[in-house]
Amino acid sequence: MNKKNILSLFKGVSINDWQDWRWQLKNRFTKIESINIFSAENLPHTKKTNSVTDIYPMAVTPYYLSLIKKSTGNDPVRIQCIPDLLEITFSQQYPDDPLNEHSYMTVPKLIHRYADRCLILVTEQCAVHCRHCNRKRFWTKSNRGNFKTRLSGFIRYLEKSPQIREVIISGGDPLIYDDETLESILASIKAIKHVEILRIGSRIPVVMPMRITKNLCQMLKRYRPLWFNTQFNSPAEITPDAARACNMLQETGIPVSNQSVLLKGINDSPGVMRRLLYGLQKISVRPYYLFHCEPVKGCGHFRVNIESGLKMMEFIRQECSGLALPQYVADLPGESGKIPLFGLSPKTKNELKKNQYFFDNFT
């Protein structure tokens, strides 16, 4: 598939339309039967797929769909965005909220898990519904309540919490909002004197890079120090458009880091992971974390055996320069947080064993 194939599904659409992020958002594919560029033998069974999307809806931007190179099931982009029956048949014993984020929501949609920082969920909406998402429990929930009410709740809590010096703006994806709305969030938080650092978590550079515009970057520049974390999981996602988006942020003085998830069939081979890390290094995006996939309901089929992950990382450490090495971590519930999975010490092994449901195959 390519841009031309996708554009053929629309009438009277120009390249300028394609480059407009609002057009991309408005024209997301939400039904598998609408993607008739799949050949008949490779089109997922509609009835079975609908049984998945009834629980976990589908949403894919035309841009991200155009990155699929194979209509068969082993394409890394396809696996991340096209519904799979395994989402509702595999590992259903896993929780919806494995990190128990709800218990740290001192106010609605604000997660205060660590003393000096908090995470705010400014929206439940994303440009693409990534099938491995650890918050896919929110997909069937529209933005509940008034946005201003939600933001006011965040600000009141932050003003009363002088220990918080860093705020992570997440969702959903905060860059779903237009510049004006996004700036209202940043300005409100930045006005609180003890908040020193802002961080944005977004897959927009990967799934809808045309959202990164000059106007957006100039606006973001006013709120530095601001850090930007994104998620490239496959070398196939590092396109000229994605590289350009990251470069625009970097030229504005905003560091861009990557937080991949180790995913079966996508990046769990040493060769693919090496290409991903080298590709990120080439576009000056720091490989920050490689997350061991969490045991999320609807995502169990993406999980890789922890020993396999450790063996792959041993290969990567021998093959790649330090600048290209992410930290392989497991994010555990509670204050334990992100545990490095590197030369497991007895203490780390004990911590993992206490969370046995996280690591079914760990002994």
mmCIF file of C-alpha atoms in Angstrom:
data_model
loop_
_atom_site.group_PDB
_atom_site.id
_atom_site.type_symbol
_atom_site.label_atom_id
_atom_site.label_comp_id
_atom_site.label_asym_id
_atom_site.label_seq_id
_atom_site.Cartn_x
_atom_site.Cartn_y
_atom_site.Cartn_z
ATOM 1 C CA MET A 1 0.000 0.000 0.000
ATOM 2 C CA ASN A 2 1.048 3.591 -0.483
ATOM 3 C CA LYS A 3 -0.336 7.094 -0.481
ATOM 4 C CA LYS A 4 -1.661 6.700 -4.028
ATOM 5 C CA ASN A 5 -3.597 3.550 -3.114
ATOM 6 C CA ILE A 6 -5.170 5.200 -0.100
ATOM 7 C CA LEU A 7 -6.043 8.382 -1.987
ATOM 8 C CA SER A 8 -7.842 6.265 -4.583
ATOM 9 C CA LEU A 9 -10.463 5.529 -1.918
ATOM 10 C CA PHE A 10 -11.449 9.199 -1.796
ATOM 11 C CA LYS A 11 -12.901 11.402 -4.519
ATOM 12 C CA GLY A 12 -11.493 14.823 -5.288
ATOM 13 C CA VAL A 13 -8.779 14.690 -2.637
ATOM 14 C CA SER A 14 -5.543 16.557 -3.273
ATOM 15 C CA ILE A 15 -2.049 16.205 -1.850
ATOM 16 C CA ASN A 16 -2.756 19.381 0.117
ATOM 17 C CA ASP A 17 -5.710 17.627 1.734
ATOM 18 C CA TRP A 18 -3.485 14.681 2.576
ATOM 19 C CA GLN A 19 -0.999 16.991 4.290
ATOM 20 C CA ASP A 20 -3.749 18.572 6.416
ATOM 21 C CA TRP A 21 -3.896 16.845 9.801
ATOM 22 C CA ARG A 22 -7.545 17.790 10.196
ATOM 23 C CA TRP A 23 -8.358 15.924 6.980
ATOM 24 C CA GLN A 24 -6.400 12.918 8.245
ATOM 25 C CA LEU A 25 -8.313 12.937 11.515
ATOM 26 C CA LYS A 26 -11.700 13.403 9.858
ATOM 27 C CA ASN A 27 -11.089 10.591 7.369
ATOM 28 C CA ARG A 28 -9.806 7.900 9.689
ATOM 29 C CA PHE A 29 -10.818 4.359 8.817
ATOM 30 C CA THR A 30 -13.095 2.920 11.489
ATOM 31 C CA LYS A 31 -14.503 -0.149 9.706
ATOM 32 C CA ILE A 32 -12.429 -2.932 8.223
ATOM 33 C CA GLU A 33 -14.783 -3.348 5.254
ATOM 34 C CA SER A 34 -14.022 0.228 4.166
ATOM 35 C CA ILE A 35 -10.405 -0.739 3.474
ATOM 36 C CA ASN A 36 -11.024 -2.432 0.152
ATOM 37 C CA ILE A 37 -7.368 -2.181 -0.836
ATOM 38 C CA PHE A 38 -6.882 -5.507 0.925
ATOM 39 C CA SER A 39 -7.263 -8.374 -1.494
ATOM 40 C CA ALA A 40 -10.251 -10.582 -0.768
ATOM 41 C CA GLU A 41 -8.161 -13.444 0.623
ATOM 42 C CA ASN A 42 -6.282 -11.105 2.957
ATOM 43 C CA LEU A 43 -9.203 -8.997 4.151
ATOM 44 C CA PRO A 44 -9.900 -9.897 7.781
ATOM 45 C CA HIS A 45 -13.238 -11.680 8.225
ATOM 46 C CA THR A 46 -15.668 -8.796 8.682
ATOM 47 C CA LYS A 47 -18.059 -10.508 11.078
ATOM 48 C CA LYS A 48 -15.247 -11.697 13.345
ATOM 49 C CA THR A 49 -13.496 -8.341 13.160
ATOM 50 C CA ASN A 50 -16.689 -6.519 14.097
ATOM 51 C CA SER A 51 -16.916 -8.656 17.219
ATOM 52 C CA VAL A 52 -13.533 -7.182 18.164
ATOM 53 C CA THR A 53 -14.345 -3.595 17.247
ATOM 54 C CA ASP A 54 -17.575 -3.744 19.240
ATOM 55 C CA ILE A 55 -15.304 -3.932 22.285
ATOM 56 C CA TYR A 56 -12.138 -2.237 21.032
ATOM 57 C CA PRO A 57 -13.023 0.203 18.215
ATOM 58 C CA MET A 58 -10.818 0.683 15.196
ATOM 59 C CA ALA A 59 -9.359 4.026 14.125
ATOM 60 C CA VAL A 60 -6.522 4.445 11.610
ATOM 61 C CA THR A 61 -5.382 7.581 9.822
ATOM 62 C CA PRO A 62 -4.980 7.309 6.040
ATOM 63 C CA TYR A 63 -1.305 8.200 6.498
ATOM 64 C CA TYR A 64 -0.588 5.362 8.915
ATOM 65 C CA LEU A 65 -2.551 2.888 6.814
ATOM 66 C CA SER A 66 -0.394 3.830 3.821
ATOM 67 C CA LEU A 67 2.673 2.472 5.648
ATOM 68 C CA ILE A 68 1.382 -1.109 5.399
ATOM 69 C CA LYS A 69 3.566 -2.869 2.831
ATOM 70 C CA LYS A 70 2.053 -6.343 3.022
ATOM 71 C CA SER A 71 -1.619 -7.219 2.960
ATOM 72 C CA THR A 72 -0.796 -10.405 4.850
ATOM 73 C CA GLY A 73 -0.891 -10.568 8.627
ATOM 74 C CA ASN A 74 2.837 -10.238 9.342
ATOM 75 C CA ASP A 75 3.253 -6.576 8.447
ATOM 76 C CA PRO A 76 4.417 -4.631 11.550
ATOM 77 C CA VAL A 77 2.206 -1.624 10.869
ATOM 78 C CA ARG A 78 -0.829 -3.742 10.066
ATOM 79 C CA ILE A 79 -0.415 -5.708 13.314
ATOM 80 C CA GLN A 80 -0.440 -2.462 15.288
ATOM 81 C CA CYS A 81 -3.581 -0.976 13.761
ATOM 82 C CA ILE A 82 -5.844 -3.671 12.261
ATOM 83 C CA PRO A 83 -8.140 -5.486 14.740
ATOM 84 C CA ASP A 84 -7.337 -9.110 15.524
ATOM 85 C CA LEU A 85 -9.652 -11.751 16.959
ATOM 86 C CA LEU A 86 -6.910 -12.559 19.497
ATOM 87 C CA GLU A 87 -7.810 -9.322 21.280
ATOM 88 C CA ILE A 88 -10.961 -10.938 22.615
ATOM 89 C CA THR A 89 -9.910 -14.597 22.755
ATOM 90 C CA PHE A 90 -6.381 -14.572 24.211
ATOM 91 C CA SER A 91 -5.363 -13.934 27.839
ATOM 92 C CA GLN A 92 -8.726 -12.596 28.912
ATOM 93 C CA GLN A 93 -7.667 -13.078 32.535
ATOM 94 C CA TYR A 94 -5.491 -9.970 32.335
ATOM 95 C CA PRO A 95 -6.814 -6.763 33.947
ATOM 96 C CA ASP A 96 -7.957 -3.681 32.044
ATOM 97 C CA ASP A 97 -5.755 -1.513 34.255
ATOM 98 C CA PRO A 98 -2.615 -3.520 35.118
ATOM 99 C CA LEU A 99 -0.812 -0.566 36.693
ATOM 100 C CA ASN A 100 -3.832 0.177 38.861
ATOM 101 C CA GLU A 101 -3.788 3.764 37.601
ATOM 102 C CA HIS A 102 -7.303 4.367 38.855
ATOM 103 C CA SER A 103 -6.153 4.126 42.476
ATOM 104 C CA TYR A 104 -3.729 7.015 41.891
ATOM 105 C CA MET A 105 -6.353 9.322 40.381
ATOM 106 C CA THR A 106 -6.617 11.780 43.237
ATOM 107 C CA VAL A 107 -8.784 13.877 40.944
ATOM 108 C CA PRO A 108 -10.438 12.534 37.776
ATOM 109 C CA LYS A 109 -7.868 11.757 35.048
ATOM 110 C CA LEU A 110 -4.847 12.932 37.092
ATOM 111 C CA ILE A 111 -2.486 10.123 38.087
ATOM 112 C CA HIS A 112 -0.192 11.046 40.976
ATOM 113 C CA ARG A 113 1.929 7.939 41.362
ATOM 114 C CA TYR A 114 5.309 9.493 42.222
ATOM 115 C CA ALA A 115 5.928 12.354 44.629
ATOM 116 C CA ASP A 116 7.560 14.906 42.314
ATOM 117 C CA ARG A 117 5.521 14.384 39.149
ATOM 118 C CA CYS A 118 2.072 13.528 37.899
ATOM 119 C CA LEU A 119 0.417 12.515 34.661
ATOM 120 C CA ILE A 120 -2.734 14.129 33.324
ATOM 121 C CA LEU A 121 -5.045 12.474 30.802
ATOM 122 C CA VAL A 122 -6.318 15.468 28.861
ATOM 123 C CA THR A 123 -8.345 13.342 26.421
ATOM 124 C CA GLU A 124 -9.356 9.749 25.740
ATOM 125 C CA GLN A 125 -9.059 10.253 21.973
ATOM 126 C CA CYS A 126 -6.153 9.238 19.702
ATOM 127 C CA ALA A 127 -5.395 9.582 16.004
ATOM 128 C CA VAL A 128 -4.900 5.805 15.767
ATOM 129 C CA HIS A 129 -6.107 3.065 18.089
ATOM 130 C CA CYS A 130 -2.902 1.085 18.550
ATOM 131 C CA ARG A 131 -3.976 -2.483 19.194
ATOM 132 C CA HIS A 132 -1.345 -2.958 21.933
ATOM 133 C CA CYS A 133 -2.451 0.131 23.895
ATOM 134 C CA ASN A 134 -2.346 -0.266 27.685
ATOM 135 C CA ARG A 135 -5.237 2.202 28.021
ATOM 136 C CA LYS A 136 -7.553 0.662 25.427
ATOM 137 C CA ARG A 137 -10.155 0.502 28.200
ATOM 138 C CA PHE A 138 -10.814 4.176 27.415
ATOM 139 C CA TRP A 139 -11.587 3.686 23.717
ATOM 140 C CA THR A 140 -15.325 3.320 24.137
ATOM 141 C CA LYS A 141 -15.471 6.382 26.372
ATOM 142 C CA SER A 142 -15.753 9.738 24.690
ATOM 143 C CA ASN A 143 -14.277 12.745 26.478
ATOM 144 C CA ARG A 144 -16.577 12.723 29.447
ATOM 145 C CA GLY A 145 -17.512 16.008 31.025
ATOM 146 C CA ASN A 146 -16.569 19.525 30.103
ATOM 147 C CA PHE A 147 -12.948 20.090 29.043
ATOM 148 C CA LYS A 148 -12.679 23.279 31.086
ATOM 149 C CA THR A 149 -13.991 21.452 34.145
ATOM 150 C CA ARG A 150 -11.388 18.729 33.700
ATOM 151 C CA LEU A 151 -8.585 21.267 33.266
ATOM 152 C CA SER A 152 -9.766 23.273 36.285
ATOM 153 C CA GLY A 153 -9.602 20.107 38.387
ATOM 154 C CA PHE A 154 -6.012 19.532 37.299
ATOM 155 C CA ILE A 155 -4.982 23.091 38.071
ATOM 156 C CA ARG A 156 -6.596 23.150 41.515
ATOM 157 C CA TYR A 157 -4.793 19.957 42.466
ATOM 158 C CA LEU A 158 -1.437 21.155 41.122
ATOM 159 C CA GLU A 159 -1.703 24.462 42.949
ATOM 160 C CA LYS A 160 -2.169 22.580 46.228
ATOM 161 C CA SER A 161 0.727 20.173 45.539
ATOM 162 C CA PRO A 162 4.028 22.082 45.781
ATOM 163 C CA GLN A 163 6.030 18.838 45.614
ATOM 164 C CA ILE A 164 5.066 18.378 41.949
ATOM 165 C CA ARG A 165 7.758 19.842 39.703
ATOM 166 C CA GLU A 166 6.989 17.924 36.498
ATOM 167 C CA VAL A 167 3.695 17.361 34.681
ATOM 168 C CA ILE A 168 3.311 14.746 31.954
ATOM 169 C CA ILE A 169 0.554 15.621 29.486
ATOM 170 C CA SER A 170 -0.898 12.456 28.013
ATOM 171 C CA GLY A 171 -4.152 10.758 27.116
ATOM 172 C CA GLY A 172 -5.289 9.538 24.630
ATOM 173 C CA ASP A 173 -3.110 11.878 22.640
ATOM 174 C CA PRO A 174 -2.928 15.560 23.605
ATOM 175 C CA LEU A 175 -1.996 16.594 20.054
ATOM 176 C CA ILE A 176 -5.509 15.644 18.958
ATOM 177 C CA TYR A 177 -6.418 19.120 20.189
ATOM 178 C CA ASP A 178 -5.899 22.197 18.040
ATOM 179 C CA ASP A 179 -3.121 24.648 18.892
ATOM 180 C CA GLU A 180 -5.380 26.999 20.825
ATOM 181 C CA THR A 181 -6.771 24.287 23.097
ATOM 182 C CA LEU A 182 -3.368 22.705 23.624
ATOM 183 C CA GLU A 183 -1.882 26.072 24.531
ATOM 184 C CA SER A 184 -4.613 26.655 27.103
ATOM 185 C CA ILE A 185 -3.443 23.468 28.827
ATOM 186 C CA LEU A 186 0.245 24.380 28.696
ATOM 187 C CA ALA A 187 -0.286 27.982 29.789
ATOM 188 C CA SER A 188 -2.479 27.021 32.729
ATOM 189 C CA ILE A 189 0.091 24.561 34.043
ATOM 190 C CA LYS A 190 3.118 26.751 33.325
ATOM 191 C CA ALA A 191 1.555 29.554 35.379
ATOM 192 C CA ILE A 192 2.011 27.424 38.524
ATOM 193 C CA LYS A 193 5.377 28.516 39.907
ATOM 194 C CA HIS A 194 6.550 25.199 41.343
ATOM 195 C CA VAL A 195 5.944 23.318 38.066
ATOM 196 C CA GLU A 196 9.327 23.429 36.347
ATOM 197 C CA ILE A 197 9.083 20.819 33.595
ATOM 198 C CA LEU A 198 6.412 19.895 31.057
ATOM 199 C CA ARG A 199 6.442 16.642 29.165
ATOM 200 C CA ILE A 200 4.169 15.596 26.286
ATOM 201 C CA GLY A 201 3.503 11.961 25.454
ATOM 202 C CA SER A 202 2.265 11.521 21.882
ATOM 203 C CA ARG A 203 2.403 9.094 18.947
ATOM 204 C CA ILE A 204 1.459 11.861 16.524
ATOM 205 C CA PRO A 205 4.920 12.032 14.852
ATOM 206 C CA VAL A 206 4.494 8.322 14.050
ATOM 207 C CA VAL A 207 0.834 8.064 13.044
ATOM 208 C CA MET A 208 -0.054 11.576 11.805
ATOM 209 C CA PRO A 209 3.180 13.582 11.386
ATOM 210 C CA MET A 210 1.514 16.397 9.447
ATOM 211 C CA ARG A 211 0.097 17.571 12.797
ATOM 212 C CA ILE A 212 3.584 18.874 13.640
ATOM 213 C CA THR A 213 3.434 22.297 11.999
ATOM 214 C CA LYS A 214 5.513 25.465 12.212
ATOM 215 C CA ASN A 215 2.746 27.173 14.143
ATOM 216 C CA LEU A 216 2.536 24.308 16.625
ATOM 217 C CA CYS A 217 6.300 24.301 17.149
ATOM 218 C CA GLN A 218 6.428 28.059 17.680
ATOM 219 C CA MET A 219 3.675 27.755 20.258
ATOM 220 C CA LEU A 220 5.387 24.863 22.065
ATOM 221 C CA LYS A 221 8.633 26.825 22.135
ATOM 222 C CA ARG A 222 7.050 29.324 24.524
ATOM 223 C CA TYR A 223 6.656 26.613 27.163
ATOM 224 C CA ARG A 224 10.173 25.231 27.358
ATOM 225 C CA PRO A 225 11.685 23.407 29.121
ATOM 226 C CA LEU A 226 9.366 20.944 27.421
ATOM 227 C CA TRP A 227 10.217 17.347 26.606
ATOM 228 C CA PHE A 228 8.514 15.214 23.972
ATOM 229 C CA ASN A 229 8.207 11.425 24.214
ATOM 230 C CA THR A 230 6.903 9.420 21.284
ATOM 231 C CA GLN A 231 6.665 5.735 20.331
ATOM 232 C CA PHE A 232 8.236 4.247 17.223
ATOM 233 C CA ASN A 233 7.971 0.451 17.381
ATOM 234 C CA SER A 234 9.103 -0.544 13.896
ATOM 235 C CA PRO A 235 11.671 0.679 11.352
ATOM 236 C CA ALA A 236 8.751 0.876 8.897
ATOM 237 C CA GLU A 237 7.409 3.832 10.881
ATOM 238 C CA ILE A 238 10.558 5.933 10.437
ATOM 239 C CA THR A 239 9.499 7.670 7.234
ATOM 240 C CA PRO A 240 10.670 10.992 5.772
ATOM 241 C CA ASP A 241 7.436 12.557 7.058
ATOM 242 C CA ALA A 242 8.007 11.224 10.572
ATOM 243 C CA ALA A 243 11.658 12.301 10.514
ATOM 244 C CA ARG A 244 10.624 15.783 9.390
ATOM 245 C CA ALA A 245 8.118 16.066 12.237
ATOM 246 C CA CYS A 246 10.719 15.081 14.823
ATOM 247 C CA ASN A 247 13.268 17.431 13.288
ATOM 248 C CA MET A 248 10.849 20.368 13.492
ATOM 249 C CA LEU A 249 10.395 19.762 17.211
ATOM 250 C CA GLN A 250 14.137 19.406 17.725
ATOM 251 C CA GLU A 251 14.909 22.626 15.841
ATOM 252 C CA THR A 252 12.516 24.366 18.221
ATOM 253 C CA GLY A 253 14.677 23.222 21.122
ATOM 254 C CA ILE A 254 12.380 20.400 22.229
ATOM 255 C CA PRO A 255 14.196 17.090 22.846
ATOM 256 C CA VAL A 256 12.441 14.066 21.345
ATOM 257 C CA SER A 257 12.820 10.669 23.019
ATOM 258 C CA ASN A 258 11.390 7.298 22.074
ATOM 259 C CA GLN A 259 9.593 4.795 24.280
ATOM 260 C CA SER A 260 9.096 1.554 22.360
ATOM 261 C CA VAL A 261 7.138 -1.453 23.550
ATOM 262 C CA LEU A 262 8.562 -4.925 22.971
ATOM 263 C CA LEU A 263 5.894 -6.533 20.775
ATOM 264 C CA LYS A 264 5.699 -10.051 19.398
ATOM 265 C CA GLY A 265 5.929 -10.162 15.625
ATOM 266 C CA ILE A 266 6.814 -6.477 15.391
ATOM 267 C CA ASN A 267 10.177 -5.788 17.012
ATOM 268 C CA ASP A 268 11.097 -8.906 19.005
ATOM 269 C CA SER A 269 13.930 -10.016 16.711
ATOM 270 C CA PRO A 270 17.472 -8.656 17.200
ATOM 271 C CA GLY A 271 17.809 -7.592 13.572
ATOM 272 C CA VAL A 272 14.576 -5.593 13.529
ATOM 273 C CA MET A 273 15.335 -3.978 16.882
ATOM 274 C CA ARG A 274 18.801 -2.985 15.689
ATOM 275 C CA ARG A 275 17.344 -1.365 12.552
ATOM 276 C CA LEU A 276 14.799 0.486 14.687
ATOM 277 C CA LEU A 277 17.454 1.827 17.060
ATOM 278 C CA TYR A 278 19.811 2.804 14.234
ATOM 279 C CA GLY A 279 16.930 4.501 12.440
ATOM 280 C CA LEU A 280 16.032 6.517 15.529
ATOM 281 C CA GLN A 281 19.646 7.520 16.025
ATOM 282 C CA LYS A 282 19.823 8.740 12.407
ATOM 283 C CA ILE A 283 16.923 11.141 13.010
ATOM 284 C CA SER A 284 18.376 12.256 16.378
ATOM 285 C CA VAL A 285 15.572 10.692 18.413
ATOM 286 C CA ARG A 286 16.921 9.245 21.630
ATOM 287 C CA PRO A 287 16.005 5.585 22.274
ATOM 288 C CA TYR A 288 14.906 6.107 25.881
ATOM 289 C CA TYR A 289 12.885 3.097 27.065
ATOM 290 C CA LEU A 290 11.996 -0.318 25.711
ATOM 291 C CA PHE A 291 8.985 -1.406 27.754
ATOM 292 C CA HIS A 292 8.235 -5.036 28.449
ATOM 293 C CA CYS A 293 4.631 -5.347 27.253
ATOM 294 C CA GLU A 294 2.197 -5.140 30.151
ATOM 295 C CA PRO A 295 -0.426 -7.834 30.813
ATOM 296 C CA VAL A 296 -3.356 -5.788 29.541
ATOM 297 C CA LYS A 297 -6.679 -7.381 28.682
ATOM 298 C CA GLY A 298 -6.894 -7.420 24.894
ATOM 299 C CA CYS A 299 -3.103 -7.264 24.440
ATOM 300 C CA GLY A 300 -1.839 -10.625 25.702
ATOM 301 C CA HIS A 301 -0.936 -11.894 22.231
ATOM 302 C CA PHE A 302 1.663 -9.114 21.910
ATOM 303 C CA ARG A 303 3.653 -10.245 24.942
ATOM 304 C CA VAL A 304 7.148 -11.684 24.594
ATOM 305 C CA ASN A 305 8.775 -14.083 27.052
ATOM 306 C CA ILE A 306 10.972 -12.022 29.372
ATOM 307 C CA GLU A 307 14.009 -14.274 28.844
ATOM 308 C CA SER A 308 13.692 -13.713 25.091
ATOM 309 C CA GLY A 309 13.668 -9.980 25.689
ATOM 310 C CA LEU A 310 16.801 -10.207 27.819
ATOM 311 C CA LYS A 311 18.610 -12.303 25.190
ATOM 312 C CA MET A 312 17.700 -9.807 22.494
ATOM 313 C CA MET A 313 18.971 -6.914 24.603
ATOM 314 C CA GLU A 314 22.243 -8.759 25.217
ATOM 315 C CA PHE A 315 22.688 -8.963 21.437
ATOM 316 C CA ILE A 316 21.802 -5.283 21.060
ATOM 317 C CA ARG A 317 24.291 -4.226 23.737
ATOM 318 C CA GLN A 318 27.047 -6.072 21.882
ATOM 319 C CA GLU A 319 26.074 -4.724 18.460
ATOM 320 C CA CYS A 320 24.966 -1.119 19.036
ATOM 321 C CA SER A 321 26.685 1.974 20.365
ATOM 322 C CA GLY A 322 25.615 3.345 23.728
ATOM 323 C CA LEU A 323 23.829 6.255 22.048
ATOM 324 C CA ALA A 324 21.424 3.802 20.412
ATOM 325 C CA LEU A 325 20.652 1.725 23.517
ATOM 326 C CA PRO A 326 17.306 2.065 25.281
ATOM 327 C CA GLN A 327 16.786 0.930 28.841
ATOM 328 C CA TYR A 328 14.759 -2.293 28.883
ATOM 329 C CA VAL A 329 12.262 -1.898 31.718
ATOM 330 C CA ALA A 330 9.145 -3.378 33.249
ATOM 331 C CA ASP A 331 6.623 -0.893 34.584
ATOM 332 C CA LEU A 332 5.126 -2.472 37.695
ATOM 333 C CA PRO A 333 2.086 -1.442 39.717
ATOM 334 C CA GLY A 334 2.694 0.568 42.862
ATOM 335 C CA GLU A 335 5.603 2.831 43.671
ATOM 336 C CA SER A 336 8.175 0.291 42.431
ATOM 337 C CA GLY A 337 7.758 1.878 39.034
ATOM 338 C CA LYS A 338 10.049 1.082 36.138
ATOM 339 C CA ILE A 339 12.395 -1.807 36.984
ATOM 340 C CA PRO A 340 15.460 -2.076 34.703
ATOM 341 C CA LEU A 341 15.743 -5.526 33.138
ATOM 342 C CA PHE A 342 19.497 -5.639 32.782
ATOM 343 C CA GLY A 343 21.635 -8.317 34.412
ATOM 344 C CA LEU A 344 18.895 -9.234 36.867
ATOM 345 C CA SER A 345 20.056 -8.875 40.452
ATOM 346 C CA PRO A 346 18.552 -11.025 43.241
ATOM 347 C CA LYS A 347 16.605 -7.972 44.399
ATOM 348 C CA THR A 348 15.145 -7.399 40.936
ATOM 349 C CA LYS A 349 14.288 -11.083 40.544
ATOM 350 C CA ASN A 350 12.411 -11.006 43.824
ATOM 351 C CA GLU A 351 10.528 -7.891 42.730
ATOM 352 C CA LEU A 352 9.503 -9.559 39.487
ATOM 353 C CA LYS A 353 8.419 -12.741 41.241
ATOM 354 C CA LYS A 354 6.185 -10.694 43.535
ATOM 355 C CA ASN A 355 4.424 -9.573 40.356
ATOM 356 C CA GLN A 356 4.155 -13.048 38.869
ATOM 357 C CA TYR A 357 1.013 -12.219 36.897
ATOM 358 C CA PHE A 358 3.107 -9.673 35.014
ATOM 359 C CA PHE A 359 5.621 -12.284 33.958
ATOM 360 C CA ASP A 360 3.834 -15.570 33.352
ATOM 361 C CA ASN A 361 6.993 -17.240 32.039
ATOM 362 C CA PHE A 362 9.454 -15.819 34.529
ATOM 363 C CA THR A 363 10.994 -18.296 36.999
#
